[in-house]
mmCIF file of C-alpha atoms in Angstrom:
data_model
loop_
_atom_site.group_PDB
_atom_site.id
_atom_site.type_symbol
_atom_site.label_atom_id
_atom_site.label_comp_id
_atom_site.label_asym_id
_atom_site.label_seq_id
_atom_site.Cartn_x
_atom_site.Cartn_y
_atom_site.Cartn_z
ATOM 1 C CA MET X 1 -3.082 88.604 -53.078
ATOM 2 C CA ALA X 2 -0.060 87.404 -50.882
ATOM 3 C CA ARG X 3 -0.379 83.924 -48.821
ATOM 4 C CA PRO X 4 -0.048 84.680 -45.006
ATOM 5 C CA THR X 5 2.908 83.442 -43.554
ATOM 6 C CA SER X 6 3.586 81.625 -40.029
ATOM 7 C CA ALA X 7 6.355 81.360 -38.232
ATOM 8 C CA ALA X 8 6.427 77.755 -39.151
ATOM 9 C CA THR X 9 6.570 78.491 -42.966
ATOM 10 C CA GLU X 10 9.105 81.067 -42.406
ATOM 11 C CA ARG X 11 11.355 78.412 -40.751
ATOM 12 C CA GLU X 12 10.979 75.920 -43.569
ATOM 13 C CA HIS X 13 13.735 77.564 -45.637
ATOM 14 C CA VAL X 14 16.243 78.014 -42.822
ATOM 15 C CA THR X 15 18.889 75.542 -42.995
ATOM 16 C CA VAL X 16 21.659 75.960 -40.470
ATOM 17 C CA GLN X 17 25.009 75.176 -42.033
ATOM 18 C CA ASP X 18 27.330 72.558 -40.603
ATOM 19 C CA VAL X 19 25.783 70.677 -38.188
ATOM 20 C CA TYR X 20 26.761 67.187 -37.054
ATOM 21 C CA LEU X 21 25.113 63.934 -36.549
ATOM 22 C CA LEU X 22 26.378 61.785 -33.341
ATOM 23 C CA ALA X 23 25.201 58.312 -33.856
ATOM 24 C CA LEU X 24 25.732 55.478 -31.367
ATOM 25 C CA HIS X 25 25.765 51.758 -32.901
ATOM 26 C CA GLU X 26 27.217 48.436 -32.157
ATOM 27 C CA PRO X 27 30.688 48.611 -31.139
ATOM 28 C CA TYR X 28 33.322 47.175 -33.864
ATOM 29 C CA GLN X 29 36.820 46.781 -33.378
ATOM 30 C CA SER X 30 39.455 49.058 -35.407
ATOM 31 C CA PRO X 31 43.029 48.395 -35.744
ATOM 32 C CA GLN X 32 43.303 52.249 -35.698
ATOM 33 C CA HIS X 33 41.961 52.855 -32.228
ATOM 34 C CA PRO X 34 42.652 51.024 -28.998
ATOM 35 C CA VAL X 35 39.473 50.672 -27.725
ATOM 36 C CA PRO X 36 35.949 49.287 -29.458
ATOM 37 C CA ILE X 37 33.965 52.057 -31.345
ATOM 38 C CA ASN X 38 30.707 52.827 -30.511
ATOM 39 C CA ALA X 39 29.984 56.302 -31.864
ATOM 40 C CA THR X 40 30.680 58.313 -35.000
ATOM 41 C CA ILE X 41 30.519 61.664 -35.751
ATOM 42 C CA VAL X 42 29.602 62.825 -39.263
ATOM 43 C CA HIS X 43 28.509 66.161 -41.151
ATOM 44 C CA ALA X 44 24.790 66.445 -41.830
ATOM 45 C CA LEU X 45 25.504 66.467 -45.650
ATOM 46 C CA THR X 46 26.426 62.796 -45.352
ATOM 47 C CA LEU X 47 23.030 61.660 -44.760
ATOM 48 C CA LEU X 48 22.425 62.832 -48.340
ATOM 49 C CA HIS X 49 25.019 60.201 -49.592
ATOM 50 C CA PRO X 50 23.683 58.207 -52.544
ATOM 51 C CA ALA X 51 24.381 54.790 -50.649
ATOM 52 C CA VAL X 52 22.423 56.146 -47.494
ATOM 53 C CA PRO X 53 18.490 55.063 -48.093
ATOM 54 C CA GLN X 54 16.628 57.958 -49.487
ATOM 55 C CA PRO X 55 14.533 59.915 -49.019
ATOM 56 C CA ASP X 56 15.064 58.758 -45.223
ATOM 57 C CA GLY X 57 18.313 60.179 -45.041
ATOM 58 C CA GLY X 58 17.407 63.510 -46.694
ATOM 59 C CA ARG X 59 14.426 63.910 -44.366
ATOM 60 C CA MET X 60 16.804 62.985 -41.259
ATOM 61 C CA TYR X 61 19.280 65.849 -42.885
ATOM 62 C CA ARG X 62 16.210 68.486 -42.719
ATOM 63 C CA CYS X 63 15.706 67.647 -39.178
ATOM 64 C CA LEU X 64 19.277 68.012 -38.202
ATOM 65 C CA THR X 65 19.714 71.656 -40.283
ATOM 66 C CA GLU X 66 16.097 73.009 -39.945
ATOM 67 C CA PHE X 67 14.823 72.468 -36.503
ATOM 68 C CA PRO X 68 14.322 75.794 -34.590
ATOM 69 C CA GLY X 69 17.126 76.940 -32.411
ATOM 70 C CA ARG X 70 19.899 74.747 -34.020
ATOM 71 C CA THR X 71 23.347 76.360 -34.224
ATOM 72 C CA PRO X 72 26.256 76.443 -36.662
ATOM 73 C CA GLY X 73 29.000 73.661 -35.653
ATOM 74 C CA GLU X 74 26.208 71.881 -33.389
ATOM 75 C CA VAL X 75 26.524 68.369 -32.563
ATOM 76 C CA VAL X 76 23.605 66.539 -32.508
ATOM 77 C CA PRO X 77 22.761 63.116 -31.023
ATOM 78 C CA LEU X 78 20.489 60.952 -32.782
ATOM 79 C CA SER X 79 18.544 60.902 -29.359
ATOM 80 C CA THR X 80 18.125 64.589 -29.479
ATOM 81 C CA LEU X 81 16.127 63.981 -32.945
ATOM 82 C CA THR X 82 14.258 61.284 -31.250
ATOM 83 C CA PHE X 83 13.299 63.964 -28.443
ATOM 84 C CA GLU X 84 12.309 66.390 -30.940
ATOM 85 C CA LEU X 85 10.241 63.885 -33.100
ATOM 86 C CA ASP X 86 7.783 63.251 -30.049
ATOM 87 C CA GLY X 87 9.989 60.890 -28.266
ATOM 88 C CA GLY X 88 10.267 58.744 -31.269
ATOM 89 C CA GLN X 89 6.379 58.576 -31.901
ATOM 90 C CA LEU X 90 6.882 60.664 -35.368
ATOM 91 C CA TRP X 91 9.886 58.264 -36.773
ATOM 92 C CA PRO X 92 7.617 56.627 -38.812
ATOM 93 C CA GLN X 93 6.915 60.146 -40.848
ATOM 94 C CA VAL X 94 10.533 60.631 -41.386
ATOM 95 C CA ALA X 95 12.800 57.817 -41.416
ATOM 96 C CA ASP X 96 13.797 54.064 -40.884
ATOM 97 C CA TRP X 97 16.836 55.792 -38.870
ATOM 98 C CA GLU X 98 18.226 52.418 -37.692
ATOM 99 C CA ARG X 99 18.543 51.535 -41.661
ATOM 100 C CA VAL X 100 19.865 55.249 -42.030
ATOM 101 C CA VAL X 101 22.688 54.978 -39.304
ATOM 102 C CA ASP X 102 23.812 51.564 -40.467
ATOM 103 C CA ALA X 103 24.280 53.046 -43.773
ATOM 104 C CA VAL X 104 26.179 55.740 -42.328
ATOM 105 C CA VAL X 105 28.514 53.804 -39.955
ATOM 106 C CA HIS X 106 29.357 51.706 -43.250
ATOM 107 C CA ILE X 107 30.065 54.565 -45.318
ATOM 108 C CA ALA X 108 32.336 56.045 -42.431
ATOM 109 C CA ARG X 109 33.903 52.849 -42.023
ATOM 110 C CA HIS X 110 34.963 52.406 -45.536
ATOM 111 C CA GLN X 111 36.272 56.063 -45.695
ATOM 112 C CA GLY X 112 33.351 57.489 -48.054
ATOM 113 C CA CYS X 113 33.112 60.621 -45.708
ATOM 114 C CA ASP X 114 35.229 62.036 -43.188
ATOM 115 C CA ALA X 115 34.128 60.861 -39.768
ATOM 116 C CA MET X 116 35.324 60.838 -35.976
ATOM 117 C CA PRO X 117 34.663 57.241 -34.980
ATOM 118 C CA MET X 118 34.848 57.438 -30.840
ATOM 119 C CA GLY X 119 34.987 54.652 -28.208
ATOM 120 C CA LEU X 120 32.616 56.525 -25.689
ATOM 121 C CA PRO X 121 32.884 55.632 -21.828
ATOM 122 C CA GLN X 122 30.003 53.668 -20.880
ATOM 123 C CA VAL X 123 28.644 56.646 -18.719
ATOM 124 C CA ALA X 124 28.831 59.287 -21.652
ATOM 125 C CA ALA X 125 27.292 56.480 -24.046
ATOM 126 C CA VAL X 126 24.525 56.301 -21.546
ATOM 127 C CA LEU X 127 23.975 60.242 -21.184
ATOM 128 C CA VAL X 128 24.176 60.723 -24.950
ATOM 129 C CA GLY X 129 22.004 57.963 -25.821
ATOM 130 C CA GLY X 130 19.423 59.334 -23.464
ATOM 131 C CA GLY X 131 17.159 62.400 -24.313
ATOM 132 C CA PRO X 132 18.038 65.993 -23.361
ATOM 133 C CA ASN X 133 16.036 65.322 -20.232
ATOM 134 C CA THR X 134 16.572 62.186 -19.226
ATOM 135 C CA VAL X 135 17.994 61.483 -15.649
ATOM 136 C CA HIS X 136 19.953 58.303 -15.148
ATOM 137 C CA GLU X 137 20.329 56.338 -11.914
ATOM 138 C CA LEU X 138 24.231 55.036 -11.637
ATOM 139 C CA TYR X 139 24.918 52.097 -9.223
ATOM 140 C CA GLN X 140 28.414 51.788 -8.222
ATOM 141 C CA PRO X 141 30.248 48.476 -7.452
ATOM 142 C CA ASP X 142 30.005 49.419 -3.575
ATOM 143 C CA GLY X 143 26.576 49.747 -3.623
ATOM 144 C CA SER X 144 26.216 53.506 -3.485
ATOM 145 C CA ARG X 145 24.149 55.221 -6.132
ATOM 146 C CA SER X 146 24.115 58.490 -7.872
ATOM 147 C CA GLN X 147 22.235 60.456 -10.656
ATOM 148 C CA THR X 148 23.462 62.152 -13.600
ATOM 149 C CA GLY X 149 21.475 63.935 -16.478
ATOM 150 C CA PRO X 150 21.151 67.113 -18.666
ATOM 151 C CA VAL X 151 23.958 68.944 -17.376
ATOM 152 C CA GLU X 152 26.550 66.429 -17.661
ATOM 153 C CA ARG X 153 24.909 65.581 -20.868
ATOM 154 C CA GLN X 154 25.217 68.684 -22.198
ATOM 155 C CA GLN X 155 29.184 68.832 -20.716
ATOM 156 C CA HIS X 156 29.934 65.898 -22.790
ATOM 157 C CA LEU X 157 28.490 67.156 -26.174
ATOM 158 C CA ASP X 158 29.931 70.572 -25.704
ATOM 159 C CA GLU X 159 33.629 68.698 -25.451
ATOM 160 C CA LEU X 160 32.667 66.637 -28.570
ATOM 161 C CA THR X 161 31.669 69.855 -30.377
ATOM 162 C CA GLY X 162 35.341 71.331 -29.435
ATOM 163 C CA HIS X 163 37.065 68.090 -30.625
ATOM 164 C CA VAL X 164 34.595 68.422 -34.200
ATOM 165 C CA ARG X 165 35.500 72.162 -34.350
ATOM 166 C CA ARG X 166 39.284 71.357 -34.032
ATOM 167 C CA PHE X 167 39.321 69.167 -36.732
ATOM 168 C CA ALA X 168 36.664 71.122 -38.910
ATOM 169 C CA ALA X 169 39.407 73.994 -38.346
ATOM 170 C CA GLU X 170 42.063 72.151 -40.390
ATOM 171 C CA GLY X 171 39.517 71.668 -43.336
ATOM 172 C CA PRO X 172 35.702 71.081 -43.649
ATOM 173 C CA PHE X 173 34.312 67.528 -43.019
ATOM 174 C CA TRP X 174 34.054 65.694 -46.325
ATOM 175 C CA PRO X 175 30.450 64.399 -46.528
ATOM 176 C CA GLY X 176 30.904 61.962 -49.651
ATOM 177 C CA ASP X 177 30.546 62.395 -53.057
ATOM 178 C CA ASN X 178 27.587 62.701 -55.809
ATOM 179 C CA LEU X 179 24.947 63.727 -52.916
ATOM 180 C CA VAL X 180 21.306 63.769 -53.642
ATOM 181 C CA SER X 181 19.420 67.023 -52.939
ATOM 182 C CA PRO X 182 17.089 66.563 -49.653
ATOM 183 C CA PRO X 183 13.329 65.948 -50.325
ATOM 184 C CA ARG X 184 10.878 69.151 -50.532
ATOM 185 C CA GLU X 185 7.894 67.264 -48.930
ATOM 186 C CA PRO X 186 6.815 67.847 -46.140
ATOM 187 C CA ARG X 187 7.363 71.363 -46.089
ATOM 188 C CA VAL X 188 7.934 71.387 -42.577
ATOM 189 C CA LEU X 189 8.654 68.161 -40.832
ATOM 190 C CA PRO X 190 6.345 66.995 -38.053
ATOM 191 C CA TYR X 191 8.367 68.250 -34.969
ATOM 192 C CA LYS X 192 7.299 67.909 -31.290
ATOM 193 C CA PRO X 193 5.859 71.207 -30.224
ATOM 194 C CA TYR X 194 8.862 73.526 -29.793
ATOM 195 C CA ARG X 195 9.679 75.647 -26.988
ATOM 196 C CA SER X 196 12.563 77.694 -26.642
ATOM 197 C CA ASN X 197 12.349 78.414 -22.737
#
C-alpha cells in the first residue's frame, strides 16, 4: 500500500541549486579592500565543507536550499534563516550557527572557497541583519528620525543578488573541495509555518 504524501514530504526532496548565504560578522581588515569587511557571501555548498562543523553546516545548507519558495540564485541572509526558524527559537534543533559562520568566514579569508567579501554601509548592514519584516528607526545627526524596513532591505538584497549573478556568470562559485553529504535527518527541517502570501 502506498504511503500518503503531503506537501511537506514532497518538499523534502526539492533542493534549489545555486543559493547563496550572506553572513554578517565581526569586521576585519584586508589589504585587498579599502574598508573593513563585515559581510561575506558564499555558495550554500560551502556549508558542506569539511572544515565547517557538521552536521550543523549540512542542516543549514538544507535550510538554505529546501525552504519553500526559495529561488535559484537567491542571496539569503542569515537573518532570514533566523526568521524562518521561528525567530531563532528553532536554531538549537538545526545548528550552532555562530560556529558555522565563524568557520565559513575563516575558509573564505584563507581562499578555501570562492567568496564575495563586502564592507556594507551601516544602514545596509542593519537592514540585512534584521528579519524580513523588521522596521528600523534611524536617527539623523540633526535630531530628525526616519524609518526603513522590508522594502529597502529587499532593494539591498536585489542589488547584492545582481553582483553575485555577474560574478557567477564568469564561472560558478567554487564551494571548496572534499565536500560532505548533507544529513538526511530530520526528514523535514523545523521551519516556522510557511505562508506564501
